[in-house]
Coordinates of C-alpha atoms in Angstrom, one line a residue:
X17 CA 179.5 78.5 -50.8
X18 CA 180.8 80.9 -48.2
X19 CA 183.5 78.4 -47.1
X20 CA 184.7 78.1 -50.7
X21 CA 184.7 81.8 -51.1
X22 CA 186.8 82.4 -48.0
X23 CA 189.2 79.7 -49.1
X24 CA 189.6 81.1 -52.6
X25 CA 190.2 84.5 -51.1
X26 CA 193.3 83.1 -49.4
X27 CA 194.7 81.5 -52.5
X28 CA 196.7 84.6 -53.7
X29 CA 198.5 84.5 -50.4
X30 CA 200.2 81.1 -51.2
X31 CA 203.3 82.7 -52.7
X32 CA 206.8 83.0 -51.4
X33 CA 207.2 81.1 -48.1
X34 CA 209.5 83.1 -45.9
X35 CA 210.1 81.7 -42.4
X36 CA 212.1 82.9 -39.4
X37 CA 213.2 79.8 -37.4
X38 CA 214.2 81.7 -34.2
X39 CA 211.0 83.7 -34.4
X40 CA 208.9 80.6 -34.9
X41 CA 210.4 79.0 -31.8
X42 CA 209.7 82.2 -29.8
X43 CA 206.2 82.3 -31.3
X44 CA 205.4 78.8 -30.0
X45 CA 206.9 79.4 -26.6
X46 CA 205.2 82.8 -26.1
X47 CA 201.8 81.8 -27.4
X48 CA 201.8 78.6 -25.2
X49 CA 202.7 80.7 -22.2
X50 CA 200.1 83.3 -23.0
X51 CA 197.4 80.8 -23.6
X52 CA 198.2 78.8 -20.5
X53 CA 198.1 82.0 -18.4
X54 CA 194.8 83.0 -20.0
X55 CA 193.1 79.6 -19.3
X56 CA 194.5 79.4 -15.8
X57 CA 193.2 82.8 -15.0
X58 CA 189.7 81.9 -16.3
X59 CA 189.7 78.6 -14.4
X60 CA 190.6 80.4 -11.2
X61 CA 187.9 83.0 -11.9
X62 CA 185.3 80.2 -12.4
X63 CA 186.2 78.7 -9.0
X64 CA 185.9 82.1 -7.3
X65 CA 182.6 82.7 -9.0
X66 CA 181.2 79.4 -7.7
X67 CA 182.3 80.5 -4.2
X68 CA 180.4 83.7 -4.7
X69 CA 183.5 85.9 -4.4
X70 CA 183.6 87.5 -7.8
X71 CA 182.8 86.8 -11.5
X72 CA 184.8 84.5 -13.7
X73 CA 186.8 87.3 -15.4
X74 CA 188.1 88.9 -12.2
X75 CA 191.5 87.1 -12.1
X76 CA 192.1 87.7 -15.8
X77 CA 191.3 91.4 -15.5
X78 CA 193.5 91.8 -12.4
X79 CA 196.4 90.3 -14.3
X80 CA 195.9 92.4 -17.4
X81 CA 195.2 95.7 -15.5
X82 CA 198.2 95.0 -13.4
X83 CA 200.5 96.1 -16.3
X84 CA 201.2 99.7 -15.5
X85 CA 200.6 102.3 -18.2
X86 CA 203.7 103.2 -20.2
X87 CA 205.0 106.7 -19.4
X88 CA 207.3 108.5 -21.8
X89 CA 209.0 111.8 -21.0
X90 CA 208.4 113.0 -24.6
X91 CA 204.7 112.4 -24.4
X92 CA 201.8 114.4 -22.9
X93 CA 199.4 111.9 -21.5
X94 CA 196.0 113.2 -20.3
X95 CA 193.5 111.1 -18.3
X96 CA 189.9 112.4 -18.1
X97 CA 186.4 111.1 -17.7
X98 CA 183.5 111.8 -20.1
X99 CA 180.0 110.6 -19.2
X100 CA 181.6 108.3 -16.6
X101 CA 183.8 106.8 -19.2
X102 CA 187.6 107.0 -18.6
X103 CA 189.7 108.3 -21.6
X104 CA 193.4 108.6 -22.1
X105 CA 194.8 111.0 -24.7
X106 CA 198.3 110.8 -26.0
X107 CA 200.1 113.7 -27.6
X108 CA 203.7 114.6 -28.4
X109 CA 205.0 117.3 -26.1
X110 CA 206.6 119.1 -29.0
X111 CA 204.6 122.0 -30.3
X112 CA 202.6 121.0 -33.5
X113 CA 203.9 122.4 -36.7
X114 CA 200.6 121.7 -38.4
X115 CA 197.3 120.0 -37.6
X116 CA 197.7 116.4 -36.4
X117 CA 195.9 113.2 -37.2
X118 CA 193.3 112.2 -34.6
X119 CA 193.2 108.5 -33.8
X120 CA 190.4 106.9 -31.8
X121 CA 191.4 103.5 -30.6
X122 CA 189.2 100.8 -28.9
X123 CA 191.0 98.0 -27.2
X124 CA 190.1 94.3 -27.5
X125 CA 189.1 91.8 -24.8
X126 CA 185.7 90.4 -25.9
X127 CA 184.0 93.3 -24.2
X128 CA 184.7 91.5 -20.9
X129 CA 188.3 92.4 -20.0
X130 CA 191.1 94.6 -21.4
X131 CA 193.0 97.8 -20.6
X132 CA 194.0 101.0 -22.2
X133 CA 197.6 100.7 -20.9
X134 CA 199.2 98.2 -23.2
X135 CA 197.6 98.5 -26.7
X136 CA 198.7 99.9 -30.0
X137 CA 197.8 103.5 -29.4
X138 CA 200.6 103.7 -26.9
X139 CA 202.8 101.3 -28.8
X140 CA 203.4 103.8 -31.6
X141 CA 205.1 106.0 -29.0
X142 CA 207.2 103.2 -27.6
X143 CA 209.3 102.1 -30.6
X144 CA 212.8 103.2 -29.6
X145 CA 214.5 102.3 -32.9
X146 CA 212.5 104.9 -34.7
X147 CA 210.9 108.0 -33.2
X148 CA 207.4 107.3 -34.7
X149 CA 205.7 109.8 -32.4
X150 CA 207.6 112.6 -34.1
X151 CA 207.0 111.4 -37.7
X152 CA 203.4 110.4 -37.1
X153 CA 202.3 113.6 -35.3
X154 CA 199.1 112.1 -34.0
X155 CA 196.8 112.6 -31.1
X156 CA 195.6 109.3 -29.9
X157 CA 192.4 108.9 -27.9
X158 CA 191.8 105.6 -26.0
X159 CA 188.5 104.7 -24.4
X160 CA 188.3 102.5 -21.3
X161 CA 184.7 101.4 -22.0
X162 CA 182.9 99.6 -19.2
X163 CA 182.9 95.9 -19.3
X164 CA 180.3 93.1 -19.4
X165 CA 178.7 91.3 -17.6
X166 CA 178.6 94.1 -14.9
X167 CA 177.7 96.6 -17.6
X168 CA 175.5 94.7 -20.0
X169 CA 175.7 94.8 -23.8
X170 CA 175.3 97.1 -25.7
X171 CA 176.6 99.6 -23.1
X172 CA 180.1 99.2 -24.5
X173 CA 179.0 100.9 -27.7
X174 CA 177.5 103.8 -26.0
X175 CA 180.7 104.3 -24.1
X176 CA 182.7 104.2 -27.3
X177 CA 180.3 106.6 -29.0
X178 CA 180.5 109.0 -26.1
X179 CA 184.3 109.0 -26.3
X180 CA 184.1 109.5 -30.1
X181 CA 181.6 112.4 -29.9
X182 CA 183.7 114.2 -27.2
X183 CA 186.9 113.9 -29.3
X184 CA 185.3 115.0 -32.5
X185 CA 183.7 118.0 -30.8
X186 CA 187.0 119.1 -29.3
X187 CA 189.4 118.7 -32.2
X188 CA 190.7 122.3 -31.9
X189 CA 191.8 121.7 -28.3
X190 CA 194.0 118.8 -29.5
X191 CA 195.2 120.5 -32.7
X192 CA 193.6 117.8 -34.8
X193 CA 192.8 118.1 -38.5
X194 CA 189.0 117.4 -38.9
X195 CA 189.8 115.8 -42.3
X196 CA 192.2 113.3 -40.7
X197 CA 190.1 111.4 -38.1
X198 CA 190.9 107.7 -38.0
X199 CA 188.7 105.2 -36.0
X200 CA 190.4 102.0 -35.1
X201 CA 190.6 99.0 -32.8
X202 CA 191.7 95.4 -32.4
X203 CA 189.5 92.2 -32.0
X204 CA 186.2 93.2 -30.4
X205 CA 187.6 96.8 -30.3
X206 CA 187.6 96.6 -34.1
X207 CA 184.0 95.5 -33.9
X208 CA 183.2 98.7 -31.9
X209 CA 185.1 100.8 -34.4
X210 CA 183.1 99.3 -37.3
X211 CA 179.8 100.0 -35.6
X212 CA 180.9 103.6 -34.6
X213 CA 181.8 104.3 -38.3
X214 CA 178.4 103.1 -39.4
X215 CA 176.5 105.1 -36.7
X216 CA 178.4 108.3 -37.5
X217 CA 177.1 108.2 -41.1
X218 CA 173.8 109.6 -39.8
X219 CA 175.4 112.6 -38.1
X220 CA 175.9 115.4 -40.6
X221 CA 177.1 117.9 -37.9
X222 CA 180.4 116.1 -37.3
X223 CA 183.5 115.8 -39.5
X224 CA 183.6 112.7 -41.6
X225 CA 185.8 109.9 -40.6
X226 CA 188.8 109.7 -42.9
X227 CA 189.5 106.0 -42.4
X228 CA 188.7 102.9 -40.3
X229 CA 191.6 100.7 -39.3
X230 CA 190.5 97.2 -38.1
X231 CA 193.0 94.7 -36.6
X232 CA 191.9 91.1 -36.7
X233 CA 188.2 92.1 -36.3
X234 CA 185.4 90.0 -35.0
X235 CA 182.4 91.1 -37.0
X236 CA 179.7 88.4 -36.8
X237 CA 178.3 85.8 -34.5
X238 CA 176.2 83.8 -37.0
X239 CA 178.6 81.3 -38.5
X240 CA 181.2 79.4 -36.5
X241 CA 181.9 76.9 -39.3
X242 CA 183.8 79.3 -41.6
X243 CA 187.1 77.9 -42.9
X244 CA 189.1 80.0 -40.3
X245 CA 187.0 78.6 -37.5
X246 CA 187.5 75.0 -38.7
X247 CA 191.2 75.4 -39.4
X248 CA 192.0 77.1 -36.1
X249 CA 189.3 75.5 -33.9
X250 CA 192.0 74.3 -31.4
X251 CA 194.6 77.0 -32.0
X252 CA 196.2 78.9 -29.2
X253 CA 195.1 82.3 -27.8
X254 CA 191.6 82.1 -29.2
X255 CA 190.2 78.6 -30.0
X256 CA 186.6 78.4 -31.3
X257 CA 185.0 77.3 -28.0
X258 CA 186.6 80.2 -26.2
X259 CA 185.2 82.7 -28.8
X260 CA 181.7 81.4 -28.2
X261 CA 182.2 81.4 -24.4
X262 CA 183.3 85.0 -24.6
X263 CA 180.2 85.8 -26.7
X264 CA 177.9 84.3 -24.1
X265 CA 179.5 86.2 -21.2
X266 CA 179.6 89.4 -23.2
X267 CA 175.8 89.1 -23.8
X268 CA 175.4 88.2 -20.1
X269 CA 174.1 84.7 -21.0
X270 CA 175.0 81.4 -19.5
X271 CA 177.1 79.3 -21.9
X272 CA 174.9 76.2 -21.8
X273 CA 174.6 75.2 -25.5
X274 CA 178.2 75.5 -26.8
X275 CA 177.9 72.4 -29.0
X276 CA 174.7 73.6 -30.7
X277 CA 176.2 77.1 -31.3
X278 CA 179.3 75.6 -32.9
X279 CA 177.0 73.8 -35.4
X280 CA 175.1 77.0 -36.1
X281 CA 171.9 75.6 -34.6
X282 CA 171.2 79.0 -33.2
X283 CA 170.5 80.5 -36.6
X284 CA 166.9 80.2 -38.0
X285 CA 166.7 78.8 -41.5
X286 CA 165.2 82.0 -42.8
X287 CA 168.2 83.9 -41.6
X288 CA 170.6 81.4 -43.2
X289 CA 168.8 81.9 -46.5
X290 CA 168.9 85.7 -46.3
X291 CA 172.6 85.9 -45.4
X292 CA 174.0 82.7 -47.0
X293 CA 175.8 85.0 -49.5
X294 CA 177.9 86.3 -46.7
X295 CA 177.7 83.9 -43.8
X296 CA 174.8 82.9 -41.7
X297 CA 168.7 84.9 -31.0
X298 CA 168.1 88.3 -31.2
X299 CA 171.3 90.1 -30.0
X300 CA 173.4 88.1 -32.5
X301 CA 171.5 89.7 -35.4
X302 CA 171.8 93.2 -34.1
X303 CA 174.0 95.6 -36.0
X304 CA 175.9 96.4 -32.9
X305 CA 177.0 92.8 -32.6
X306 CA 177.3 91.7 -36.2
X307 CA 178.2 94.8 -38.3
X308 CA 179.3 92.5 -41.1
X309 CA 175.5 92.2 -41.9
X310 CA 174.9 95.9 -42.4
X311 CA 172.8 96.8 -45.4
X312 CA 174.6 97.8 -48.7
X313 CA 173.1 101.3 -48.3
X314 CA 175.3 101.7 -45.2
X315 CA 178.4 99.9 -46.4
X316 CA 178.7 102.0 -49.6
X317 CA 179.0 105.2 -47.5
X318 CA 181.8 104.0 -45.3
X319 CA 185.3 105.7 -45.4
X320 CA 188.5 104.2 -46.8
X321 CA 189.2 101.1 -44.8
X322 CA 192.4 99.2 -43.6
X323 CA 192.0 95.6 -42.5
X324 CA 194.6 93.4 -40.8
X325 CA 194.0 89.6 -40.8
X326 CA 196.1 86.8 -39.4
X327 CA 196.4 83.3 -40.9
X328 CA 196.2 81.4 -37.6
X329 CA 193.1 83.2 -36.3
X330 CA 189.5 82.0 -36.0
X331 CA 188.4 85.6 -36.8
X332 CA 190.4 85.7 -40.1
X333 CA 187.4 85.2 -42.4
X334 CA 185.4 87.9 -40.6
X335 CA 188.0 90.4 -41.9
X336 CA 188.1 88.8 -45.3
X337 CA 184.3 88.9 -45.7
X338 CA 184.1 92.5 -44.6
X339 CA 186.9 93.3 -47.0
X340 CA 184.8 91.8 -49.8
X341 CA 181.7 93.6 -48.8
X342 CA 183.5 96.9 -48.8
X343 CA 185.1 96.3 -52.2
X344 CA 181.7 95.2 -53.7
X345 CA 180.3 98.5 -52.6
X346 CA 183.1 100.6 -54.0
X347 CA 184.9 101.4 -50.7
X348 CA 188.8 101.6 -51.1
X349 CA 190.4 98.9 -48.9
X350 CA 194.0 98.4 -47.8
X351 CA 194.5 94.8 -46.7
X352 CA 197.4 93.5 -44.7
X353 CA 197.6 89.7 -44.1
X354 CA 200.1 88.3 -41.7
X355 CA 200.8 84.8 -42.9
X356 CA 202.5 83.7 -39.7
X357 CA 200.3 85.7 -37.4
X358 CA 197.8 84.7 -34.8
X359 CA 195.0 86.5 -32.9
X360 CA 196.2 89.1 -30.4
X361 CA 199.7 89.5 -31.8
X362 CA 199.8 93.1 -30.3
X363 CA 200.2 91.5 -26.9
X364 CA 203.6 90.2 -28.0
X365 CA 204.9 93.7 -28.8
X366 CA 206.9 95.8 -26.4
X367 CA 209.3 93.3 -25.0
X368 CA 212.5 94.6 -26.6
X369 CA 214.6 91.9 -28.2
X370 CA 212.0 89.4 -27.1
X371 CA 209.3 90.9 -29.3
X372 CA 208.2 88.8 -32.3
X373 CA 209.4 90.1 -35.6
X374 CA 205.9 89.8 -37.1
X375 CA 204.6 92.1 -34.4
X376 CA 207.2 94.8 -34.9
X377 CA 206.8 94.7 -38.7
X378 CA 203.0 94.9 -38.3
X379 CA 203.3 98.0 -36.1
X380 CA 205.7 99.6 -38.6
X381 CA 203.3 98.8 -41.5
X382 CA 200.3 100.3 -39.8
X383 CA 202.2 103.4 -38.7
X384 CA 203.4 104.0 -42.3
X385 CA 199.9 103.5 -43.6
X386 CA 198.5 106.1 -41.2
X387 CA 201.3 108.5 -42.2
X388 CA 200.2 108.0 -45.9
X389 CA 196.7 109.2 -45.2
X390 CA 196.0 112.7 -46.3
X391 CA 193.0 114.9 -45.7
X392 CA 191.8 114.0 -49.2
X393 CA 190.7 110.3 -49.6
X394 CA 192.8 108.3 -52.0
X395 CA 191.1 106.6 -54.9
X396 CA 193.6 103.8 -55.2
X397 CA 193.0 100.3 -54.0
X398 CA 195.9 98.8 -52.0
X399 CA 196.5 95.2 -51.1
X400 CA 199.4 94.2 -49.0
X401 CA 200.3 90.5 -48.7
X402 CA 202.8 90.5 -45.9
X403 CA 204.5 87.1 -45.5
X404 CA 205.8 87.6 -42.0

């Protein structure tokens, strides 16, 4: 069964158990504070929505967007608008000695909130212990796609696609190597990145994507009874009910049947039979919502992939299942599993000595991985079992 398959995929990870006591204490404190803040913001938003003042995400958005964008004197940061979509492009101010990597990054936030000011694309330029912005020599393009429910699904994908097409058609302006384009994102942003990579397969006039990098991706809305959903149903940051609530609001639907959705009652028996090998409502089955279910004829053409999963994350098995689908279709995969990680760990990076070690190490790992990518795809299969 799918549940057994996901569980067996995790067995190799049960090796050396390395713990960091001080970091564990900080993890508990920070996740509790973050989760309490998130729930309080949503509750306040629901009250304001009932009063007819604003929608339920207004308070959460205001808090997230209130974090000012990081500015660095060594960086050239350009803000522009393409097809009504705000973009932010990061480049080192130092003259390029050669063509740079081009990184497209889509932020998370369930398609309903989020900001381009505090995500990984800027984090790689913030690590003071190591000047990664010099060693990486990358141009990072972030897209502030418009949010649901004001801008209904699937408008977010069109925004991300517009940002991608603009960047890929202007590589010379940003000194980017057309053979080193990386598409990436975290959470639902990783979902967008996955869909964009699948869509670009049909465009022969653009450079090929060198790699897709997906951080704790959410890739399907068919099965909420996977092992990771059961094991982390009441976990902090992103419990199962909150995932389903976000899905409803993202699709601009009223969350009236949460209990039925949790039990997968929304999936017709015919669909369960067709996709029971992988997992198992119209929008839910769309490729732009559940790219995990793309046909093999599409999956086999995808570029080298890098997937990050976290042990204490309801979306863990989405990443594992996509990893298996890619491998089954001959696509090279680099897998990084954070044994003590949880959903949204990037939000806990950038606080100096208060940053969690697992976040710092995860950023370091990903930066090193991007540095290792050359213009010619590697034929090796990599699997990292990080125990942090």
